[in-house]
Amino acid sequence: MPIPEDVTGEEIDKDVRQELQSLPKTLAEDVARNLVMVARLIDEDPEGAYGYSKVALRLASRVAAVREAAGFAAYANQKYSEALAEFRAARRMTGNIDLWPVMADCERGLGRPEKALDMAGAPEVHKLDKAGQVEMRLVAAGARRDMGQLDAAIVTLQSPELASHSVQPWTARLRYAYADALLAAGRQDEAREWFAKAVEADRDGSTDASDRLAELDGVEFVDALVEDENNGEDDDRNDGTEPASEGEDESAGARRQTDGES
């Protein structure tokens, strides 16, 4: 896969660069450049990131950082079985426990919420840092919801981290998950309160809490561009253009509508 010339491979984390030193220099550079592309694309173009991760994996499957990157790329594409296999491989290579929450979430993705809950109660969780423990709590709450246990999901999210007034990297997502669980349980007033708290903490727009809050408040956003196009269609019809007859081919109508919107 082509890689932009401005990508040198030097952009990767120094720890990953150190891992790649076990490879021949030219090969290490090629792998590094592919890993940079995975990191660049994984949010905006998961399929593209997945393609680059497969190249890196083909070049250096014995490097833990490559297996981890391949796992996240597969995870972003909802290829949970593949992601889980890559995360397990990376963990075997390093002994690192940081991937435990995302491995548990892969179990959820595979339709095994009970397994995710087992992992949430495993000794490994106590070895996680605070961010990892919060992530594990989010996964466990999601597993409870998968099983239809809404009240248990709400209780799972109730924690000192949720009650804290300080804003940490995980605060917005934790408050959002709590608000969403409350809403699913029919506790709309409480949900609104927590969506508002999530908005306060969401400084980088990592959630759509503001949209959810507006929806609860009955605020409706109108896309000005779409409105102008609709007015233009009305004008065309006023100029004598007849609407499609009831028997007209639906695909033809769809094509004309698309043409009008482009």
PDB file of C-alpha atoms in Angstrom:
ATOM      1  CA  MET A   1       0.000   0.000   0.000  1.00  0.00           C
ATOM      2  CA  PRO A   2       1.330   3.469  -0.864  1.00  0.00           C
ATOM      3  CA  ILE A   3       2.624   5.618   1.981  1.00  0.00           C
ATOM      4  CA  PRO A   4       2.941   9.428   1.706  1.00  0.00           C
ATOM      5  CA  GLU A   5       6.514  10.616   1.305  1.00  0.00           C
ATOM      6  CA  ASP A   6       6.288  12.826   4.388  1.00  0.00           C
ATOM      7  CA  VAL A   7       5.864   9.722   6.592  1.00  0.00           C
ATOM      8  CA  THR A   8       9.355   8.749   7.730  1.00  0.00           C
ATOM      9  CA  GLY A   9       8.622   6.321  10.572  1.00  0.00           C
ATOM     10  CA  GLU A  10      10.317   8.611  13.063  1.00  0.00           C
ATOM     11  CA  GLU A  11       6.851   9.728  14.204  1.00  0.00           C
ATOM     12  CA  ILE A  12       6.220   6.568  16.207  1.00  0.00           C
ATOM     13  CA  ASP A  13       6.627   6.291  19.960  1.00  0.00           C
ATOM     14  CA  LYS A  14      10.202   5.824  21.136  1.00  0.00           C
ATOM     15  CA  ASP A  15       9.317   2.567  22.912  1.00  0.00           C
ATOM     16  CA  VAL A  16       7.964   1.121  19.658  1.00  0.00           C
ATOM     17  CA  ARG A  17      11.038   2.362  17.807  1.00  0.00           C
ATOM     18  CA  GLN A  18      13.173   0.557  20.342  1.00  0.00           C
ATOM     19  CA  GLU A  19      11.233  -2.675  19.760  1.00  0.00           C
ATOM     20  CA  LEU A  20      11.878  -2.379  16.049  1.00  0.00           C
ATOM     21  CA  GLN A  21      15.646  -2.218  16.578  1.00  0.00           C
ATOM     22  CA  SER A  22      15.658  -6.003  16.575  1.00  0.00           C
ATOM     23  CA  LEU A  23      14.900  -5.828  12.840  1.00  0.00           C
ATOM     24  CA  PRO A  24      17.248  -4.966   9.967  1.00  0.00           C
ATOM     25  CA  LYS A  25      17.349  -1.182   9.499  1.00  0.00           C
ATOM     26  CA  THR A  26      15.468  -1.004   6.180  1.00  0.00           C
ATOM     27  CA  LEU A  27      12.819  -3.442   7.372  1.00  0.00           C
ATOM     28  CA  ALA A  28      12.409  -1.534  10.635  1.00  0.00           C
ATOM     29  CA  GLU A  29      11.813   1.674   8.675  1.00  0.00           C
ATOM     30  CA  ASP A  30       9.188   0.012   6.482  1.00  0.00           C
ATOM     31  CA  VAL A  31       7.368  -1.404   9.505  1.00  0.00           C
ATOM     32  CA  ALA A  32       7.528   1.924  11.331  1.00  0.00           C
ATOM     33  CA  ARG A  33       6.029   3.807   8.378  1.00  0.00           C
ATOM     34  CA  ASN A  34       3.141   1.339   8.179  1.00  0.00           C
ATOM     35  CA  LEU A  35       2.528   1.680  11.920  1.00  0.00           C
ATOM     36  CA  VAL A  36       2.431   5.465  11.541  1.00  0.00           C
ATOM     37  CA  MET A  37      -0.272   5.066   8.887  1.00  0.00           C
ATOM     38  CA  VAL A  38      -2.279   2.788  11.189  1.00  0.00           C
ATOM     39  CA  ALA A  39      -2.202   5.450  13.901  1.00  0.00           C
ATOM     40  CA  ARG A  40      -3.107   8.220  11.446  1.00  0.00           C
ATOM     41  CA  LEU A  41      -6.078   6.459   9.908  1.00  0.00           C
ATOM     42  CA  ILE A  42      -7.589   4.321  12.640  1.00  0.00           C
ATOM     43  CA  ASP A  43     -10.239   6.888  13.655  1.00  0.00           C
ATOM     44  CA  GLU A  44     -11.129   8.394  10.276  1.00  0.00           C
ATOM     45  CA  ASP A  45     -10.477   5.443   7.956  1.00  0.00           C
ATOM     46  CA  PRO A  46     -10.482   2.152   9.913  1.00  0.00           C
ATOM     47  CA  GLU A  47     -10.395   0.042   6.753  1.00  0.00           C
ATOM     48  CA  GLY A  48      -7.313   1.877   5.522  1.00  0.00           C
ATOM     49  CA  ALA A  49      -5.648   1.467   8.921  1.00  0.00           C
ATOM     50  CA  TYR A  50      -6.451  -2.241   8.826  1.00  0.00           C
ATOM     51  CA  GLY A  51      -4.751  -2.571   5.439  1.00  0.00           C
ATOM     52  CA  TYR A  52      -1.545  -0.975   6.701  1.00  0.00           C
ATOM     53  CA  SER A  53      -1.639  -3.113   9.845  1.00  0.00           C
ATOM     54  CA  LYS A  54      -1.739  -6.257   7.714  1.00  0.00           C
ATOM     55  CA  VAL A  55       1.353  -5.093   5.829  1.00  0.00           C
ATOM     56  CA  ALA A  56       3.202  -4.440   9.095  1.00  0.00           C
ATOM     57  CA  LEU A  57       2.073  -7.831  10.404  1.00  0.00           C
ATOM     58  CA  ARG A  58       3.369  -9.577   7.302  1.00  0.00           C
ATOM     59  CA  LEU A  59       6.742  -7.847   7.716  1.00  0.00           C
ATOM     60  CA  ALA A  60       7.223  -8.266  11.473  1.00  0.00           C
ATOM     61  CA  SER A  61       4.755 -10.578  13.173  1.00  0.00           C
ATOM     62  CA  ARG A  62       7.178 -11.285  16.020  1.00  0.00           C
ATOM     63  CA  VAL A  63       7.176  -7.679  17.241  1.00  0.00           C
ATOM     64  CA  ALA A  64       4.664  -7.092  20.050  1.00  0.00           C
ATOM     65  CA  ALA A  65       3.924  -3.503  19.002  1.00  0.00           C
ATOM     66  CA  VAL A  66       2.973  -4.746  15.544  1.00  0.00           C
ATOM     67  CA  ARG A  67       0.614  -7.367  16.981  1.00  0.00           C
ATOM     68  CA  GLU A  68      -0.953  -4.736  19.228  1.00  0.00           C
ATOM     69  CA  ALA A  69      -1.442  -2.295  16.342  1.00  0.00           C
ATOM     70  CA  ALA A  70      -2.985  -5.079  14.256  1.00  0.00           C
ATOM     71  CA  GLY A  71      -5.315  -5.835  17.153  1.00  0.00           C
ATOM     72  CA  PHE A  72      -6.536  -2.265  17.423  1.00  0.00           C
ATOM     73  CA  ALA A  73      -7.014  -2.011  13.655  1.00  0.00           C
ATOM     74  CA  ALA A  74      -9.070  -5.213  13.636  1.00  0.00           C
ATOM     75  CA  TYR A  75     -11.023  -3.981  16.673  1.00  0.00           C
ATOM     76  CA  ALA A  76     -11.823  -0.705  14.889  1.00  0.00           C
ATOM     77  CA  ASN A  77     -13.281  -2.764  12.044  1.00  0.00           C
ATOM     78  CA  GLN A  78     -15.329  -4.934  14.429  1.00  0.00           C
ATOM     79  CA  LYS A  79     -13.229  -7.990  13.600  1.00  0.00           C
ATOM     80  CA  TYR A  80     -13.332  -9.025  17.234  1.00  0.00           C
ATOM     81  CA  SER A  81     -12.050 -12.589  16.933  1.00  0.00           C
ATOM     82  CA  GLU A  82      -9.013 -11.419  14.990  1.00  0.00           C
ATOM     83  CA  ALA A  83      -8.455  -8.510  17.380  1.00  0.00           C
ATOM     84  CA  LEU A  84      -8.598 -10.782  20.401  1.00  0.00           C
ATOM     85  CA  ALA A  85      -6.049 -13.148  18.871  1.00  0.00           C
ATOM     86  CA  GLU A  86      -3.643 -10.276  18.197  1.00  0.00           C
ATOM     87  CA  PHE A  87      -4.064  -8.803  21.678  1.00  0.00           C
ATOM     88  CA  ARG A  88      -3.422 -12.197  23.245  1.00  0.00           C
ATOM     89  CA  ALA A  89      -0.293 -12.594  21.151  1.00  0.00           C
ATOM     90  CA  ALA A  90       0.974  -9.147  22.189  1.00  0.00           C
ATOM     91  CA  ARG A  91       0.297  -9.922  25.840  1.00  0.00           C
ATOM     92  CA  ARG A  92       2.145 -13.232  25.638  1.00  0.00           C
ATOM     93  CA  MET A  93       5.156 -11.422  24.201  1.00  0.00           C
ATOM     94  CA  THR A  94       5.298  -8.634  26.780  1.00  0.00           C
ATOM     95  CA  GLY A  95       3.360  -9.796  29.830  1.00  0.00           C
ATOM     96  CA  ASN A  96       1.713  -6.368  29.738  1.00  0.00           C
ATOM     97  CA  ILE A  97      -1.747  -6.236  31.335  1.00  0.00           C
ATOM     98  CA  ASP A  98      -2.859  -2.935  29.749  1.00  0.00           C
ATOM     99  CA  LEU A  99      -4.810  -4.704  26.998  1.00  0.00           C
ATOM    100  CA  TRP A 100      -7.060  -6.573  29.453  1.00  0.00           C
ATOM    101  CA  PRO A 101     -10.083  -4.212  29.145  1.00  0.00           C
ATOM    102  CA  VAL A 102     -10.099  -4.153  25.352  1.00  0.00           C
ATOM    103  CA  MET A 103      -9.696  -7.931  25.303  1.00  0.00           C
ATOM    104  CA  ALA A 104     -12.783  -8.156  27.514  1.00  0.00           C
ATOM    105  CA  ASP A 105     -14.636  -5.836  25.154  1.00  0.00           C
ATOM    106  CA  CYS A 106     -13.741  -8.158  22.276  1.00  0.00           C
ATOM    107  CA  GLU A 107     -15.509 -10.904  24.211  1.00  0.00           C
ATOM    108  CA  ARG A 108     -18.577  -8.653  24.298  1.00  0.00           C
ATOM    109  CA  GLY A 109     -18.262  -8.106  20.555  1.00  0.00           C
ATOM    110  CA  LEU A 110     -18.207 -11.873  20.080  1.00  0.00           C
ATOM    111  CA  GLY A 111     -21.476 -12.193  21.994  1.00  0.00           C
ATOM    112  CA  ARG A 112     -19.886 -13.469  25.196  1.00  0.00           C
ATOM    113  CA  PRO A 113     -20.752 -10.857  27.856  1.00  0.00           C
ATOM    114  CA  GLU A 114     -20.454 -13.461  30.609  1.00  0.00           C
ATOM    115  CA  LYS A 115     -16.799 -13.973  29.660  1.00  0.00           C
ATOM    116  CA  ALA A 116     -16.266 -10.190  29.763  1.00  0.00           C
ATOM    117  CA  LEU A 117     -17.714 -10.121  33.296  1.00  0.00           C
ATOM    118  CA  ASP A 118     -15.436 -12.967  34.339  1.00  0.00           C
ATOM    119  CA  MET A 119     -12.477 -10.914  33.115  1.00  0.00           C
ATOM    120  CA  ALA A 120     -13.773  -7.867  35.016  1.00  0.00           C
ATOM    121  CA  GLY A 121     -13.538  -9.868  38.225  1.00  0.00           C
ATOM    122  CA  ALA A 122     -10.131 -11.391  37.520  1.00  0.00           C
ATOM    123  CA  PRO A 123      -6.981 -10.601  39.560  1.00  0.00           C
ATOM    124  CA  GLU A 124      -5.444  -8.918  36.498  1.00  0.00           C
ATOM    125  CA  VAL A 125      -7.782  -5.949  36.976  1.00  0.00           C
ATOM    126  CA  HIS A 126      -6.001  -4.974  40.204  1.00  0.00           C
ATOM    127  CA  LYS A 127      -2.770  -4.592  38.225  1.00  0.00           C
ATOM    128  CA  LEU A 128      -4.300  -1.991  35.906  1.00  0.00           C
ATOM    129  CA  ASP A 129      -3.678   1.708  36.398  1.00  0.00           C
ATOM    130  CA  LYS A 130      -6.609   3.997  37.209  1.00  0.00           C
ATOM    131  CA  ALA A 131      -7.451   4.613  33.550  1.00  0.00           C
ATOM    132  CA  GLY A 132      -7.447   0.874  32.881  1.00  0.00           C
ATOM    133  CA  GLN A 133      -9.689   0.180  35.851  1.00  0.00           C
ATOM    134  CA  VAL A 134     -12.191   2.777  34.688  1.00  0.00           C
ATOM    135  CA  GLU A 135     -12.110   1.257  31.205  1.00  0.00           C
ATOM    136  CA  MET A 136     -12.757  -2.161  32.715  1.00  0.00           C
ATOM    137  CA  ARG A 137     -15.723  -0.749  34.620  1.00  0.00           C
ATOM    138  CA  LEU A 138     -17.151   0.627  31.369  1.00  0.00           C
ATOM    139  CA  VAL A 139     -16.750  -2.754  29.688  1.00  0.00           C
ATOM    140  CA  ALA A 140     -18.386  -4.552  32.626  1.00  0.00           C
ATOM    141  CA  ALA A 141     -21.342  -2.157  32.569  1.00  0.00           C
ATOM    142  CA  GLY A 142     -21.692  -2.736  28.836  1.00  0.00           C
ATOM    143  CA  ALA A 143     -21.706  -6.475  29.423  1.00  0.00           C
ATOM    144  CA  ARG A 144     -24.479  -6.069  32.011  1.00  0.00           C
ATOM    145  CA  ARG A 145     -26.512  -4.123  29.460  1.00  0.00           C
ATOM    146  CA  ASP A 146     -25.856  -6.813  26.835  1.00  0.00           C
ATOM    147  CA  MET A 147     -27.491  -9.246  29.263  1.00  0.00           C
ATOM    148  CA  GLY A 148     -30.457  -6.941  29.875  1.00  0.00           C
ATOM    149  CA  GLN A 149     -29.350  -6.106  33.414  1.00  0.00           C
ATOM    150  CA  LEU A 150     -29.876  -2.337  33.307  1.00  0.00           C
ATOM    151  CA  ASP A 151     -29.968  -1.750  37.062  1.00  0.00           C
ATOM    152  CA  ALA A 152     -26.774  -3.751  37.504  1.00  0.00           C
ATOM    153  CA  ALA A 153     -25.124  -1.714  34.756  1.00  0.00           C
ATOM    154  CA  ILE A 154     -26.030   1.501  36.581  1.00  0.00           C
ATOM    155  CA  VAL A 155     -24.642   0.188  39.866  1.00  0.00           C
ATOM    156  CA  THR A 156     -21.458  -0.978  38.124  1.00  0.00           C
ATOM    157  CA  LEU A 157     -20.768   2.568  36.935  1.00  0.00           C
ATOM    158  CA  GLN A 158     -21.333   4.138  40.354  1.00  0.00           C
ATOM    159  CA  SER A 159     -17.821   4.709  41.648  1.00  0.00           C
ATOM    160  CA  PRO A 160     -15.524   7.303  43.221  1.00  0.00           C
ATOM    161  CA  GLU A 161     -14.360   8.225  39.704  1.00  0.00           C
ATOM    162  CA  LEU A 162     -17.952   8.988  38.674  1.00  0.00           C
ATOM    163  CA  ALA A 163     -18.611  11.054  41.793  1.00  0.00           C
ATOM    164  CA  SER A 164     -15.357  13.004  41.526  1.00  0.00           C
ATOM    165  CA  HIS A 165     -15.553  16.668  40.484  1.00  0.00           C
ATOM    166  CA  SER A 166     -12.085  16.600  38.932  1.00  0.00           C
ATOM    167  CA  VAL A 167     -11.918  16.066  35.180  1.00  0.00           C
ATOM    168  CA  GLN A 168      -9.694  13.221  34.019  1.00  0.00           C
ATOM    169  CA  PRO A 169      -9.237  11.773  30.507  1.00  0.00           C
ATOM    170  CA  TRP A 170     -11.927   9.175  31.229  1.00  0.00           C
ATOM    171  CA  THR A 171     -14.455  11.449  32.975  1.00  0.00           C
ATOM    172  CA  ALA A 172     -16.590  12.381  29.960  1.00  0.00           C
ATOM    173  CA  ARG A 173     -16.959   8.788  28.774  1.00  0.00           C
ATOM    174  CA  LEU A 174     -17.773   7.528  32.262  1.00  0.00           C
ATOM    175  CA  ARG A 175     -20.453  10.171  32.811  1.00  0.00           C
ATOM    176  CA  TYR A 176     -21.831   9.553  29.317  1.00  0.00           C
ATOM    177  CA  ALA A 177     -22.103   5.804  29.897  1.00  0.00           C
ATOM    178  CA  TYR A 178     -23.872   6.433  33.193  1.00  0.00           C
ATOM    179  CA  ALA A 179     -26.318   8.880  31.585  1.00  0.00           C
ATOM    180  CA  ASP A 180     -27.015   6.439  28.749  1.00  0.00           C
ATOM    181  CA  ALA A 181     -27.680   3.603  31.186  1.00  0.00           C
ATOM    182  CA  LEU A 182     -30.042   5.802  33.214  1.00  0.00           C
ATOM    183  CA  LEU A 183     -31.929   6.745  30.061  1.00  0.00           C
ATOM    184  CA  ALA A 184     -32.214   3.104  29.000  1.00  0.00           C
ATOM    185  CA  ALA A 185     -33.709   2.385  32.437  1.00  0.00           C
ATOM    186  CA  GLY A 186     -36.314   5.128  31.925  1.00  0.00           C
ATOM    187  CA  ARG A 187     -34.763   7.563  34.416  1.00  0.00           C
ATOM    188  CA  GLN A 188     -34.862  10.513  32.038  1.00  0.00           C
ATOM    189  CA  ASP A 189     -34.407  13.396  34.498  1.00  0.00           C
ATOM    190  CA  GLU A 190     -31.305  11.808  36.005  1.00  0.00           C
ATOM    191  CA  ALA A 191     -30.026  10.968  32.552  1.00  0.00           C
ATOM    192  CA  ARG A 192     -30.348  14.593  31.487  1.00  0.00           C
ATOM    193  CA  GLU A 193     -28.364  15.689  34.535  1.00  0.00           C
ATOM    194  CA  TRP A 194     -25.522  13.309  33.738  1.00  0.00           C
ATOM    195  CA  PHE A 195     -25.450  14.087  30.021  1.00  0.00           C
ATOM    196  CA  ALA A 196     -25.006  17.732  31.081  1.00  0.00           C
ATOM    197  CA  LYS A 197     -22.145  16.705  33.367  1.00  0.00           C
ATOM    198  CA  ALA A 198     -20.608  14.731  30.500  1.00  0.00           C
ATOM    199  CA  VAL A 199     -20.755  17.840  28.290  1.00  0.00           C
ATOM    200  CA  GLU A 200     -18.897  19.815  30.962  1.00  0.00           C
ATOM    201  CA  ALA A 201     -16.088  17.253  30.998  1.00  0.00           C
ATOM    202  CA  ASP A 202     -15.961  16.573  27.249  1.00  0.00           C
ATOM    203  CA  ARG A 203     -13.334  19.116  26.243  1.00  0.00           C
ATOM    204  CA  ASP A 204     -12.239  17.376  23.053  1.00  0.00           C
ATOM    205  CA  GLY A 205     -15.623  16.192  21.759  1.00  0.00           C
ATOM    206  CA  SER A 206     -14.979  12.511  22.400  1.00  0.00           C
ATOM    207  CA  THR A 207     -18.704  11.855  22.923  1.00  0.00           C
ATOM    208  CA  ASP A 208     -21.954  13.132  21.424  1.00  0.00           C
ATOM    209  CA  ALA A 209     -23.207  14.138  24.867  1.00  0.00           C
ATOM    210  CA  SER A 210     -24.183  17.634  23.688  1.00  0.00           C
ATOM    211  CA  ASP A 211     -26.390  16.151  20.953  1.00  0.00           C
ATOM    212  CA  ARG A 212     -28.001  13.723  23.398  1.00  0.00           C
ATOM    213  CA  LEU A 213     -28.656  16.568  25.840  1.00  0.00           C
ATOM    214  CA  ALA A 214     -30.218  18.700  23.125  1.00  0.00           C
ATOM    215  CA  GLU A 215     -32.392  15.770  22.069  1.00  0.00           C
ATOM    216  CA  LEU A 216     -33.683  15.365  25.613  1.00  0.00           C
ATOM    217  CA  ASP A 217     -34.397  19.098  25.759  1.00  0.00           C
ATOM    218  CA  GLY A 218     -36.364  18.910  22.513  1.00  0.00           C
ATOM    219  CA  VAL A 219     -33.909  21.027  20.546  1.00  0.00           C
ATOM    220  CA  GLU A 220     -33.992  20.252  16.837  1.00  0.00           C
ATOM    221  CA  PHE A 221     -31.094  21.216  14.587  1.00  0.00           C
ATOM    222  CA  VAL A 222     -31.793  22.106  10.958  1.00  0.00           C
ATOM    223  CA  ASP A 223     -29.144  21.694   8.296  1.00  0.00           C
ATOM    224  CA  ALA A 224     -29.264  24.987   6.395  1.00  0.00           C
ATOM    225  CA  LEU A 225     -27.735  23.426   3.275  1.00  0.00           C
ATOM    226  CA  VAL A 226     -30.370  20.686   3.099  1.00  0.00           C
ATOM    227  CA  GLU A 227     -33.111  23.264   3.687  1.00  0.00           C
ATOM    228  CA  ASP A 228     -31.847  25.388   0.784  1.00  0.00           C
ATOM    229  CA  GLU A 229     -31.756  22.342  -1.488  1.00  0.00           C
ATOM    230  CA  ASN A 230     -35.303  21.417  -0.517  1.00  0.00           C
ATOM    231  CA  ASN A 231     -36.437  24.969  -1.335  1.00  0.00           C
ATOM    232  CA  GLY A 232     -34.706  24.646  -4.672  1.00  0.00           C
ATOM    233  CA  GLU A 233     -36.600  21.432  -5.418  1.00  0.00           C
ATOM    234  CA  ASP A 234     -39.875  23.178  -4.582  1.00  0.00           C
ATOM    235  CA  ASP A 235     -38.982  25.984  -6.987  1.00  0.00           C
ATOM    236  CA  ASP A 236     -38.271  23.459  -9.753  1.00  0.00           C
ATOM    237  CA  ARG A 237     -41.670  21.881  -9.273  1.00  0.00           C
ATOM    238  CA  ASN A 238     -43.360  25.272  -9.326  1.00  0.00           C
ATOM    239  CA  ASP A 239     -41.702  25.821 -12.712  1.00  0.00           C
ATOM    240  CA  GLY A 240     -43.765  22.959 -14.094  1.00  0.00           C
ATOM    241  CA  THR A 241     -41.764  19.864 -13.179  1.00  0.00           C
ATOM    242  CA  GLU A 242     -44.186  17.069 -12.354  1.00  0.00           C
ATOM    243  CA  PRO A 243     -43.568  14.824  -9.348  1.00  0.00           C
ATOM    244  CA  ALA A 244     -42.816  11.190 -10.024  1.00  0.00           C
ATOM    245  CA  SER A 245     -45.893   9.101 -10.677  1.00  0.00           C
ATOM    246  CA  GLU A 246     -46.768   6.382  -8.210  1.00  0.00           C
ATOM    247  CA  GLY A 247     -45.669   3.670 -10.621  1.00  0.00           C
ATOM    248  CA  GLU A 248     -42.251   5.185 -11.390  1.00  0.00           C
ATOM    249  CA  ASP A 249     -39.225   3.025 -10.729  1.00  0.00           C
ATOM    250  CA  GLU A 250     -38.015   3.723  -7.171  1.00  0.00           C
ATOM    251  CA  SER A 251     -34.353   3.498  -8.097  1.00  0.00           C
ATOM    252  CA  ALA A 252     -34.803   6.123 -10.790  1.00  0.00           C
ATOM    253  CA  GLY A 253     -36.445   8.413  -8.263  1.00  0.00           C
ATOM    254  CA  ALA A 254     -33.588   7.812  -5.850  1.00  0.00           C
ATOM    255  CA  ARG A 255     -31.022   8.616  -8.537  1.00  0.00           C
ATOM    256  CA  ARG A 256     -32.755  11.874  -9.401  1.00  0.00           C
ATOM    257  CA  GLN A 257     -32.920  12.819  -5.715  1.00  0.00           C
ATOM    258  CA  THR A 258     -29.223  12.089  -5.327  1.00  0.00           C
ATOM    259  CA  ASP A 259     -28.421  14.130  -8.402  1.00  0.00           C
ATOM    260  CA  GLY A 260     -30.379  17.022  -7.000  1.00  0.00           C
ATOM    261  CA  GLU A 261     -28.523  16.901  -3.700  1.00  0.00           C
ATOM    262  CA  SER A 262     -25.037  16.669  -5.137  1.00  0.00           C
TER     263      SER A 262
END
